[in-house]
């Protein structure tokens, strides 16, 4: 069964304090790994798609990387507005190729 | 450009009562998804439509849940009768057909259901 595990569950940073979020996955034939951001009371917002090991994507202070077993979301010099829950999802090459989401990492950036 | 619109935003009902959620996707998006998100969890797919056709409803509890997407645009998700365990946020998302590959789904703000 396809599984996605995110760590840590929650992370508190000071403004400017860089860190990384982890997403480890077990999937039969990865067809894509996706990062989303979710603000309280809102739906998830798409950030990145990664398809193969070694691939990297960047957007402002966020950089996503992918290996054969995990992905990292690096946050450089975060600001309070980066506070949100970050969700990781995978799409497998089986069944209906649906997205399987992890439980997310709640990030709080304090000024 | 308008995003995915869902209603109602909040709904409180007694158990065994029926409830329905409505979704209007982004114009031109022919793929529509219904997800359920429990507190502290990631979204779980209930059903995916390609135009009017339900192409993946394997996770939809068919004894009490039903969905329809008439004319390939708006969609309705119904629960009848509701149970306590159905309390969750019901998210609708849409994408172009390519969204299945790119993973770029556009989510609405969700409908929060509380069953008492």
Short mmCIF file of C-alpha atoms in Angstrom, two decimals:
data_model
loop_
_atom_site.label_atom_id
_atom_site.label_comp_id
_atom_site.label_asym_id
_atom_site.label_seq_id
_atom_site.Cartn_x
_atom_site.Cartn_y
_atom_site.Cartn_z
CA UNK A 1 0.00 0.00 0.00
CA UNK A 2 1.28 3.48 -0.88
CA UNK A 3 2.37 5.43 2.18
CA UNK A 4 3.55 8.95 2.87
CA UNK A 5 5.10 9.94 6.20
CA UNK A 6 5.90 13.53 7.04
CA UNK A 7 8.13 14.79 9.82
CA UNK A 8 8.19 16.61 12.05
CA UNK A 9 4.48 16.91 12.84
CA UNK A 10 5.04 20.48 13.97
CA UNK A 11 7.94 22.89 13.72
CA UNK A 12 8.43 26.26 15.31
CA UNK A 13 11.06 28.60 13.86
CA UNK A 14 12.22 32.10 14.49
CA UNK A 15 12.05 34.47 11.55
CA UNK A 16 15.18 33.94 9.48
CA UNK A 17 15.92 30.51 10.96
CA UNK A 18 16.25 28.09 8.02
CA UNK A 19 15.12 24.48 8.29
CA UNK A 20 13.83 21.47 6.33
CA UNK A 21 10.66 19.42 6.31
CA UNK A 22 10.81 15.73 5.42
CA UNK A 23 8.49 13.54 3.38
CA UNK A 24 9.34 9.86 3.13
CA UNK A 25 7.34 7.62 0.86
CA UNK A 26 6.70 4.03 -0.06
CA UNK A 27 5.03 3.66 -3.42
CA UNK A 28 4.86 1.20 -6.27
CA UNK A 29 6.31 3.12 -9.17
CA UNK A 30 6.46 6.81 -8.33
CA UNK A 31 4.80 8.94 -10.97
CA UNK A 32 5.22 12.21 -9.10
CA UNK A 33 5.68 13.81 -5.70
CA UNK A 34 3.81 17.00 -4.89
CA UNK A 35 4.04 19.67 -2.23
CA UNK A 36 1.07 21.75 -1.12
CA UNK A 37 0.62 24.52 1.40
CA UNK A 38 -2.56 24.76 3.49
CA UNK A 39 -3.55 27.77 5.55
CA UNK A 40 -6.09 27.36 8.39
CA UNK A 41 -9.65 27.18 7.08
CA UNK A 42 -8.49 27.03 3.46
CA UNK A 43 -7.98 24.34 0.86
CA UNK A 44 -4.46 23.19 -0.07
CA UNK A 45 -2.52 25.34 -2.51
CA UNK A 46 -0.19 23.69 -5.01
CA UNK A 47 3.53 24.44 -4.71
CA UNK A 48 5.70 21.93 -6.60
CA UNK A 49 5.81 18.74 -8.64
CA UNK A 50 8.91 16.52 -8.64
CA UNK A 51 9.15 13.53 -10.96
CA UNK A 52 12.56 11.93 -10.54
CA UNK A 53 15.40 11.57 -8.05
CA UNK A 54 17.79 14.48 -8.17
CA UNK A 55 15.17 16.95 -9.32
CA UNK A 56 14.86 20.30 -7.52
CA UNK A 57 12.29 23.08 -7.69
CA UNK A 58 12.41 26.54 -6.11
CA UNK A 59 9.88 29.22 -5.33
CA UNK A 60 10.85 32.26 -3.29
CA UNK A 61 12.13 30.94 0.06
CA UNK A 62 11.12 27.34 -0.65
CA UNK A 63 13.15 24.65 -2.36
CA UNK A 64 11.97 21.08 -2.85
CA UNK A 65 14.29 18.17 -3.54
CA UNK A 66 13.67 14.49 -4.28
CA UNK A 67 15.57 11.26 -3.69
CA UNK A 68 14.44 7.70 -4.31
CA UNK A 69 12.89 7.43 -0.85
CA UNK A 70 12.16 10.93 0.38
CA UNK A 71 11.69 14.55 -0.40
CA UNK A 72 12.74 17.63 1.51
CA UNK A 73 11.18 21.05 1.57
CA UNK A 74 13.88 23.51 2.52
CA UNK A 75 12.79 26.86 3.90
CA UNK A 76 15.44 29.55 3.77
CA UNK A 77 15.16 32.60 6.03
CA UNK A 78 11.45 32.05 6.68
CA UNK A 79 9.02 34.87 7.39
CA UNK A 80 5.87 34.77 9.54
CA UNK A 81 3.75 34.56 6.38
CA UNK A 82 5.33 31.17 5.66
CA UNK A 83 3.41 29.79 8.64
CA UNK A 84 1.08 27.07 7.35
CA UNK A 85 0.70 23.31 7.11
CA UNK A 86 2.81 21.80 4.36
CA UNK A 87 1.41 18.67 2.77
CA UNK A 88 3.29 16.12 0.70
CA UNK A 89 1.52 13.79 -1.74
CA UNK A 90 2.58 11.03 -4.12
CA UNK A 91 1.07 9.53 -7.24
CA UNK A 92 1.76 5.91 -7.94
CA UNK A 93 1.78 4.02 -11.20
CA UNK A 94 -1.00 1.75 -9.99
CA UNK A 95 -4.75 1.75 -9.84
CA UNK A 96 -6.29 5.04 -10.73
CA UNK A 97 -3.06 6.95 -9.99
CA UNK A 98 -4.72 9.01 -7.29
CA UNK A 99 -2.81 11.38 -5.05
CA UNK A 100 -2.01 9.98 -1.60
CA UNK A 101 -1.38 12.72 0.96
CA UNK A 102 0.67 12.69 4.12
CA UNK A 103 -0.60 14.20 7.37
CA UNK A 104 1.42 17.38 6.95
CA UNK A 105 3.89 19.45 8.94
CA UNK A 106 2.51 22.46 10.81
CA UNK A 107 5.04 25.28 10.54
CA UNK A 108 4.92 28.33 12.77
CA UNK A 109 7.38 31.15 12.13
CA UNK A 110 7.62 33.69 14.92
CA UNK A 111 8.76 37.28 14.34
CA UNK B 1 -10.29 34.40 -12.44
CA UNK B 2 -12.72 32.83 -10.00
CA UNK B 3 -11.47 29.85 -8.04
CA UNK B 4 -13.30 26.70 -7.02
CA UNK B 5 -16.47 27.67 -5.19
CA UNK B 6 -18.02 25.46 -2.53
CA UNK B 7 -21.12 25.79 -0.42
CA UNK B 8 -22.08 25.73 2.31
CA UNK B 9 -18.89 26.62 4.18
CA UNK B 10 -20.25 25.21 7.42
CA UNK B 11 -23.00 22.74 8.20
CA UNK B 12 -24.14 21.32 11.53
CA UNK B 13 -26.65 18.48 11.49
CA UNK B 14 -27.99 15.76 13.73
CA UNK B 15 -26.91 12.20 12.99
CA UNK B 16 -29.14 10.33 10.55
CA UNK B 17 -30.01 13.56 8.76
CA UNK B 18 -29.10 14.10 5.10
CA UNK B 19 -26.65 16.74 3.90
CA UNK B 20 -25.48 17.93 0.50
CA UNK B 21 -22.44 19.90 -0.63
CA UNK B 22 -22.12 21.81 -3.87
CA UNK B 23 -19.05 22.61 -5.95
CA UNK B 24 -18.49 24.88 -8.92
CA UNK B 25 -15.08 24.20 -10.49
CA UNK B 26 -12.83 26.60 -12.36
CA UNK B 27 -14.18 27.27 -15.82
CA UNK B 28 -12.66 24.92 -18.38
CA UNK B 29 -11.47 22.35 -15.85
CA UNK B 30 -12.92 19.02 -16.88
CA UNK B 31 -11.53 17.02 -13.94
CA UNK B 32 -13.27 17.39 -10.61
CA UNK B 33 -12.35 15.78 -7.29
CA UNK B 34 -14.05 15.40 -3.94
CA UNK B 35 -11.75 14.89 -0.96
CA UNK B 36 -12.45 14.41 2.73
CA UNK B 37 -10.04 15.83 5.30
CA UNK B 38 -10.27 14.79 8.93
CA UNK B 39 -8.73 16.98 11.60
CA UNK B 40 -4.96 16.70 11.60
CA UNK B 41 -4.94 14.47 8.52
CA UNK B 42 -4.24 14.91 4.84
CA UNK B 43 -7.04 14.93 2.27
CA UNK B 44 -8.35 11.55 1.12
CA UNK B 45 -9.90 11.13 -2.31
CA UNK B 46 -13.56 10.18 -2.39
CA UNK B 47 -14.30 10.45 -6.10
CA UNK B 48 -12.79 11.82 -9.30
CA UNK B 49 -14.75 12.88 -12.37
CA UNK B 50 -13.55 13.32 -15.91
CA UNK B 51 -16.32 15.45 -17.38
CA UNK B 52 -19.53 13.64 -16.38
CA UNK B 53 -17.90 10.26 -15.80
CA UNK B 54 -16.83 9.04 -12.38
CA UNK B 55 -13.46 7.44 -13.17
CA UNK B 56 -12.42 6.65 -9.59
CA UNK B 57 -15.01 6.19 -6.86
CA UNK B 58 -13.25 3.33 -5.13
CA UNK B 59 -12.99 5.24 -1.83
CA UNK B 60 -16.58 6.52 -1.80
CA UNK B 61 -18.70 4.76 0.89
CA UNK B 62 -21.52 3.95 -1.46
CA UNK B 63 -23.98 2.83 1.18
CA UNK B 64 -24.48 6.42 2.33
CA UNK B 65 -22.52 8.70 0.00
CA UNK B 66 -23.50 9.66 -3.52
CA UNK B 67 -22.18 12.19 -5.98
CA UNK B 68 -23.17 13.55 -9.33
CA UNK B 69 -21.75 15.91 -11.90
CA UNK B 70 -24.43 16.88 -14.30
CA UNK B 71 -23.35 18.37 -17.64
CA UNK B 72 -19.73 18.01 -16.62
CA UNK B 73 -19.60 21.26 -14.65
CA UNK B 74 -21.04 21.62 -11.13
CA UNK B 75 -21.05 18.71 -8.74
CA UNK B 76 -22.98 17.68 -5.66
CA UNK B 77 -21.86 15.32 -2.91
CA UNK B 78 -24.59 13.89 -0.71
CA UNK B 79 -24.53 11.96 2.55
CA UNK B 80 -27.65 10.16 3.69
CA UNK B 81 -27.90 9.35 6.51
CA UNK B 82 -25.00 11.12 8.18
CA UNK B 83 -23.07 9.44 10.98
CA UNK B 84 -20.92 10.95 13.73
CA UNK B 85 -17.78 9.77 11.94
CA UNK B 86 -18.65 11.83 8.88
CA UNK B 87 -17.64 15.03 10.66
CA UNK B 88 -14.82 16.42 8.50
CA UNK B 89 -14.00 19.04 5.91
CA UNK B 90 -15.18 18.11 2.42
CA UNK B 91 -12.91 19.62 -0.20
CA UNK B 92 -13.66 20.01 -3.87
CA UNK B 93 -10.83 20.45 -6.36
CA UNK B 94 -10.60 20.85 -10.09
CA UNK B 95 -7.91 20.67 -12.73
CA UNK B 96 -7.40 20.40 -16.43
CA UNK B 97 -7.01 16.78 -17.58
CA UNK B 98 -3.24 17.25 -17.28
CA UNK B 99 -3.69 17.75 -13.54
CA UNK B 100 -3.74 13.98 -13.08
CA UNK B 101 -0.11 13.98 -14.22
CA UNK B 102 1.12 17.33 -12.93
CA UNK B 103 -0.61 16.99 -9.57
CA UNK B 104 -1.62 20.64 -9.80
CA UNK B 105 -5.09 20.62 -8.32
CA UNK B 106 -7.01 23.77 -7.45
CA UNK B 107 -8.91 23.37 -4.19
CA UNK B 108 -11.90 25.20 -2.86
CA UNK B 109 -12.07 26.41 0.73
CA UNK B 110 -14.04 23.34 1.79
CA UNK B 111 -17.30 22.59 3.55
CA UNK B 112 -16.92 21.82 7.24
CA UNK B 113 -19.47 19.27 8.43
CA UNK B 114 -20.25 18.67 12.08
CA UNK B 115 -22.55 15.76 12.90
CA UNK B 116 -24.05 15.84 16.41
#
